Amino acid sequence: MKNRWMNAKWIGLISVLMVFLSGCGKNHLSTLRPAGEVGQEQFNLMLLSIIIMILVILVVVVLFTFALTKSRRSKVGEDFEPKDVAGNHTLEVIWTSIPILLLIILAIPTIYFTFKQADTQAMETEDGELNSEEVIVNVTAHQYWWEFEYPNQEVVTSQELVVPTDTKVYFNLHGADVKHSFWVPAAGGKMDTNIDGINSFYLVFDDEKAQDSERLFNGKCAELCGPSHALMDFKVKALPQEEYDQWLADMKAVEEPAQASADDAAEGQGIFNNSCIGCHAVTPQGAGAQGPNLANFGDRDLIAGYLEHNKENLVDWISDPESLKPGNKMTGAYDLSEEEIDKVAEYLMGLNVEEGSGDVSALEEDDEESSEEDSSEEGGN
Ligand code: CUA
């Protein structure tokens, strides 16, 4: 009876572990499935240290078992006196040099890759100017959202980072309020975003690996930064170079907020322009707004960084952000009716910049009049 109970306990424990460990193998968020050069190098370092640790454990366990079985009093007799090896020269040399050797084996690649991965010199030209040839993203972490600015293109987006594959993407990391940490588990990192000073590094996204994870990777905040730290997620869209260039061109093309075409959306736009626009920009220019830039909101894959992207969730989010992301700064900034919120949601879901999608691209060659009208309402942010 007792045996059966023990078995059940083990099976239970293993099942629970399997549930948790099954999260370790996802292409889009697993450190154990590196998605590019940096992630692979960090993974290899991890493997190296694990192999060394296993070797050490094996040797210790073997010696321990050997000592335990060979030196039992019942085997060696009551009066056995072991040889005194204190101060034994040979032994001291052996057990000092082996750990030193192991540390050297561990240290050489670790130091090499640490410096290699911190090399962001290419971000600047020889005269100290921003290198326009490289992909550079300025990341600003806020409680609890992310702003991504492409300084070479003068494009800003938030919550969804778009990057080209098979090339180095350089990041300048900065925190707007408290310390956060920028982490794309599959691609590498993490690195702190400090309030005082900028941390820089680069990541690489393999095109093949990006395809395996449907071109989306998960990003996370990896530093406890407040009550909604665990919800401070973002997505990384890794596109082939041409598609990335197209995305940038589409973003740059949105210079004025397009006029929404559908009735509800158009009303929503009016409401938005009267209440929300003080914090949220709807054109992808100008970093440093109080709230996330919403220029390509309709193209996104998540609401508030972690909810499925549909209108229902958006309405819930606008109605009561505090319940979905405690401590966020959007809380209580408006007094809209249910009907008004619905219209604003309708408007936001239609904010697309990607090729062939929704309102904005259809209206790009739109009449000048409505655009001018909008820009006067845009307000400072
Ligand atoms: Cu931001 Cu945790």
XYZ file of C-alpha atoms and ligand atoms in Angstrom:
383
model
C 0.000 0.000 0.000
C 2.711 2.395 1.009
C 4.632 1.643 -2.183
C 1.690 2.465 -4.341
C 1.288 5.781 -2.517
C 4.968 6.590 -3.112
C 4.567 5.814 -6.822
C 1.539 8.068 -7.078
C 3.496 10.870 -5.434
C 6.356 10.560 -7.914
C 4.035 10.394 -10.889
C 2.257 13.508 -9.584
C 5.520 15.385 -9.102
C 6.811 14.442 -12.563
C 3.529 15.461 -14.223
C 3.622 18.864 -12.537
C 7.257 19.339 -13.576
C 6.394 18.371 -17.140
C 3.675 20.986 -17.276
C 6.146 23.657 -16.195
C 9.028 22.412 -18.322
C 6.866 22.166 -21.417
C 7.142 25.976 -21.532
C 10.892 25.623 -22.052
C 10.677 24.475 -25.635
C 8.762 27.233 -27.390
C 10.589 28.734 -30.372
C 9.340 32.247 -29.770
C 10.367 32.589 -26.138
C 12.899 29.951 -25.176
C 16.506 30.673 -24.311
C 17.052 26.996 -25.055
C 16.102 27.528 -28.719
C 18.407 30.379 -29.726
C 17.079 32.459 -32.598
C 20.318 34.117 -33.661
C 24.043 34.579 -33.223
C 23.938 36.247 -29.797
C 21.423 33.794 -28.375
C 23.440 30.875 -29.758
C 26.684 32.147 -28.221
C 25.002 32.658 -24.854
C 23.429 29.210 -25.114
C 26.830 27.665 -25.879
C 28.344 29.367 -22.833
C 25.526 27.965 -20.754
C 26.179 24.478 -22.162
C 29.894 24.776 -21.466
C 29.341 25.710 -17.839
C 26.728 22.979 -17.400
C 29.075 20.357 -18.871
C 31.864 21.460 -16.518
C 29.465 21.386 -13.571
C 28.265 17.894 -14.486
C 31.868 16.687 -14.765
C 32.661 18.075 -11.313
C 29.536 16.551 -9.814
C 30.288 13.166 -11.404
C 33.847 13.077 -10.082
C 32.722 14.125 -6.594
C 29.880 11.598 -6.534
C 32.166 8.770 -7.713
C 34.819 9.608 -5.103
C 32.170 9.955 -2.433
C 30.554 6.595 -3.289
C 33.965 4.975 -3.435
C 34.900 6.302 -0.006
C 31.540 5.360 1.420
C 31.632 1.758 0.228
C 35.340 0.951 0.500
C 35.975 2.467 3.877
C 33.118 1.065 5.886
C 34.163 0.007 9.344
C 32.664 -3.423 8.690
C 35.083 -3.813 5.773
C 38.304 -2.311 7.086
C 37.956 -3.503 10.668
C 37.502 -1.801 14.053
C 41.130 -0.740 14.549
C 41.830 0.651 11.059
C 43.733 3.952 11.101
C 43.578 5.812 7.718
C 46.769 7.297 6.323
C 47.227 10.938 7.332
C 47.351 12.966 4.083
C 47.202 16.473 5.564
C 49.744 18.647 3.748
C 50.412 16.035 1.092
C 52.185 17.939 -1.648
C 50.931 15.974 -4.662
C 47.317 15.979 -3.508
C 47.397 19.714 -2.781
C 48.747 20.443 -6.251
C 46.070 18.252 -7.864
C 43.097 19.719 -6.093
C 44.289 23.259 -6.520
C 45.208 23.015 -10.177
C 42.094 21.193 -11.420
C 39.660 23.950 -10.318
C 42.036 26.600 -11.690
C 42.121 24.770 -15.008
C 38.330 24.479 -15.083
C 37.943 28.181 -14.312
C 40.345 29.070 -17.115
C 38.372 26.889 -19.551
C 35.224 28.676 -18.441
C 36.729 32.168 -18.328
C 38.342 32.403 -21.757
C 35.180 32.017 -23.886
C 33.072 33.910 -21.342
C 35.315 36.973 -21.402
C 35.731 36.744 -25.177
C 31.982 36.672 -25.864
C 31.154 39.250 -23.184
C 33.397 41.764 -24.941
C 32.308 40.676 -28.406
C 28.633 41.111 -27.562
C 29.239 44.497 -25.953
C 30.937 45.809 -29.082
C 28.573 48.447 -30.402
C 31.184 50.655 -32.038
C 29.500 50.225 -35.422
C 26.637 52.412 -34.152
C 28.830 55.462 -34.622
C 30.802 56.633 -37.606
C 34.396 57.735 -37.222
C 33.312 61.327 -36.535
C 31.052 60.193 -33.717
C 27.862 60.596 -35.748
C 25.035 58.085 -35.761
C 25.868 55.459 -38.372
C 23.024 55.521 -40.865
C 24.120 52.202 -42.382
C 23.243 50.235 -39.251
C 19.912 49.228 -37.779
C 19.695 51.148 -34.517
C 16.778 51.176 -32.113
C 16.483 53.431 -29.082
C 14.452 51.562 -26.478
C 12.714 53.443 -23.678
C 11.122 51.338 -20.960
C 8.142 52.821 -19.138
C 5.873 51.479 -16.403
C 4.591 49.247 -18.120
C 5.203 49.630 -21.823
C 7.997 49.941 -24.354
C 8.840 52.665 -26.816
C 10.999 51.870 -29.857
C 12.541 54.720 -31.786
C 14.424 54.242 -35.044
C 16.637 57.356 -34.966
C 17.998 56.865 -38.500
C 14.506 56.800 -39.933
C 12.833 59.126 -37.441
C 10.130 56.581 -36.808
C 8.638 55.721 -33.424
C 6.537 52.773 -32.439
C 5.646 51.066 -29.205
C 4.915 47.654 -27.783
C 5.910 45.928 -31.015
C 9.501 46.028 -32.094
C 10.027 45.413 -35.805
C 13.498 44.231 -36.845
C 15.162 42.916 -40.004
C 16.529 39.365 -39.951
C 20.100 38.179 -40.581
C 21.728 41.427 -39.536
C 22.903 43.048 -36.328
C 20.241 45.159 -34.655
C 21.798 47.639 -32.230
C 19.911 48.779 -29.157
C 20.344 51.821 -26.938
C 18.474 51.071 -23.731
C 17.063 53.652 -21.366
C 14.459 53.682 -18.578
C 11.948 56.538 -18.275
C 10.829 56.046 -14.658
C 12.362 53.120 -12.807
C 14.869 50.449 -13.713
C 13.541 47.824 -16.150
C 15.360 45.178 -18.140
C 15.103 44.450 -21.858
C 14.932 40.764 -22.716
C 14.085 38.816 -25.844
C 14.712 35.329 -24.420
C 15.116 33.554 -27.764
C 17.471 36.166 -29.216
C 19.604 37.028 -26.186
C 19.981 39.512 -23.376
C 18.925 40.552 -20.878
C 20.180 44.076 -20.245
C 19.050 46.708 -17.746
C 17.378 49.918 -18.872
C 18.656 52.510 -16.418
C 17.322 55.997 -15.801
C 20.793 57.514 -15.623
C 22.762 56.512 -18.673
C 22.348 54.282 -21.681
C 23.232 50.611 -22.049
C 23.948 49.327 -25.529
C 24.144 45.916 -27.124
C 23.083 44.131 -30.253
C 20.990 41.097 -31.190
C 20.697 39.041 -34.352
C 17.549 37.315 -35.576
C 18.059 34.404 -38.000
C 15.586 34.413 -40.826
C 15.126 30.648 -40.666
C 14.490 30.733 -36.927
C 12.108 33.629 -37.386
C 10.111 31.553 -39.856
C 9.968 28.690 -37.360
C 8.315 30.973 -34.851
C 6.004 32.659 -37.344
C 8.197 35.791 -37.307
C 7.115 36.724 -33.791
C 9.261 36.538 -30.689
C 8.279 37.376 -27.158
C 10.015 40.144 -25.286
C 9.875 40.708 -21.569
C 10.785 43.072 -18.796
C 13.229 41.156 -16.643
C 13.563 43.503 -13.672
C 10.935 43.773 -10.959
C 9.588 47.256 -11.659
C 6.185 47.469 -9.965
C 2.869 45.654 -9.594
C 2.469 45.026 -13.332
C 6.049 43.968 -14.002
C 4.908 40.498 -15.070
C 2.601 42.044 -17.684
C 5.272 44.250 -19.229
C 5.642 42.124 -22.347
C 6.248 43.115 -25.936
C 6.444 41.395 -29.300
C 9.305 41.336 -31.761
C 8.392 41.039 -35.401
C 11.429 39.755 -37.318
C 10.990 40.440 -41.031
C 13.204 39.806 -44.073
C 15.142 42.929 -45.060
C 12.792 43.953 -47.916
C 9.682 43.593 -45.766
C 11.366 45.537 -42.990
C 12.277 48.318 -45.423
C 8.700 48.316 -46.663
C 7.415 48.581 -43.099
C 9.703 51.552 -42.437
C 8.585 53.198 -45.668
C 4.927 52.619 -44.743
C 5.529 54.108 -41.305
C 7.340 57.124 -42.699
C 4.529 57.705 -45.164
C 2.104 58.382 -42.302
C 2.847 62.038 -41.691
C -0.636 63.140 -40.756
C -3.296 61.134 -38.994
C -5.552 59.691 -41.694
C -9.257 60.416 -41.522
C -11.179 57.307 -40.497
C -13.692 56.319 -43.167
C -16.368 54.251 -41.382
C -18.974 56.272 -39.429
C -18.263 54.790 -36.007
C -14.536 55.004 -36.502
C -14.791 58.606 -37.625
C -16.783 59.493 -34.519
C -14.253 57.538 -32.500
C -11.479 59.604 -34.041
C -13.234 62.783 -32.949
C -13.552 61.509 -29.394
C -9.957 60.312 -29.426
C -8.747 63.712 -30.615
C -10.576 65.385 -27.759
C -9.407 63.120 -24.926
C -6.675 60.604 -25.709
C -4.378 62.490 -28.037
C -2.752 64.424 -25.198
C -0.805 61.265 -24.330
C -0.989 59.071 -27.440
C 0.368 60.049 -30.824
C -1.160 58.473 -33.935
C 1.640 59.387 -36.303
C 4.926 57.508 -36.021
C 7.051 60.630 -35.458
C 8.490 62.076 -32.283
C 9.676 60.012 -29.366
C 9.017 60.715 -25.700
C 5.217 60.835 -25.592
C 3.509 60.143 -22.278
C 1.746 57.067 -23.586
C 2.438 54.460 -26.255
C 2.438 55.583 -29.875
C -0.637 54.153 -31.596
C 0.176 54.875 -35.245
C 0.093 51.212 -36.275
C -2.181 49.994 -33.508
C -4.354 47.959 -35.877
C -1.329 45.960 -37.067
C -0.346 44.848 -33.603
C -0.592 41.369 -32.197
C -1.380 42.280 -28.605
C -3.453 44.723 -26.598
C -1.668 46.333 -23.645
C 1.311 44.109 -24.388
C -0.241 40.847 -23.338
C -3.946 40.514 -24.295
C -5.147 38.979 -27.536
C -5.595 41.642 -30.195
C -9.340 42.045 -30.635
C -11.855 44.831 -30.151
C -13.451 43.242 -27.115
C -10.162 43.256 -25.215
C -9.483 46.802 -26.350
C -12.851 47.972 -25.025
C -12.113 46.226 -21.705
C -8.705 47.830 -21.612
C -9.936 51.376 -22.275
C -12.833 50.909 -19.842
C -10.730 49.737 -16.920
C -6.985 49.628 -17.486
C -6.282 49.442 -13.747
C -7.924 46.031 -13.435
C -5.869 44.654 -16.327
C -2.534 46.271 -15.553
C -2.437 47.544 -11.962
C -0.432 50.707 -11.427
C -0.273 51.751 -15.066
C -0.447 55.451 -15.858
C -3.479 55.336 -18.126
C -5.709 54.860 -15.105
C -8.561 57.304 -14.660
C -7.564 59.747 -17.372
C -10.975 60.012 -19.029
C -14.676 59.851 -18.518
C -16.066 58.259 -21.641
C -19.390 56.480 -21.952
C -19.593 52.847 -23.057
C -20.760 53.934 -26.478
C -17.896 56.394 -26.840
C -15.344 53.792 -25.785
C -16.720 51.432 -28.398
C -16.255 54.053 -31.092
C -12.727 54.902 -29.979
C -11.926 51.165 -30.093
C -13.372 50.967 -33.596
C -11.121 53.850 -34.648
C -7.974 52.386 -33.063
C -8.483 48.921 -34.550
C -8.454 50.591 -37.972
C -5.081 52.309 -37.513
C -2.978 50.250 -39.917
C 0.160 51.236 -41.732
C 1.216 47.909 -43.174
C 0.857 47.395 -46.902
C -2.560 46.448 -48.137
C -4.241 46.937 -44.790
C -7.038 49.126 -43.527
C -7.872 52.775 -43.447
C -4.571 54.562 -43.466
C -2.935 53.070 -46.537
C -6.172 53.406 -48.482
C -6.265 57.056 -47.524
C -2.648 57.893 -48.032
C -3.358 59.711 -51.254
C -6.290 61.261 -49.475
C -7.464 64.853 -49.930
C -5.224 67.397 -48.239
C -8.090 69.097 -46.463
C -8.968 66.477 -43.889
C -5.297 65.887 -43.132
C -4.712 69.535 -42.391
C -7.713 69.608 -40.160
C -6.344 66.694 -38.174
C -2.910 68.136 -37.740
C -4.303 71.224 -36.104
C -6.021 69.013 -33.566
C -3.048 66.816 -32.978
C -1.789 68.810 -30.025
C 1.653 68.627 -28.431
C 2.968 65.274 -27.485
Cu 9.452 46.825 -16.265
Cu 9.596 44.885 -14.942
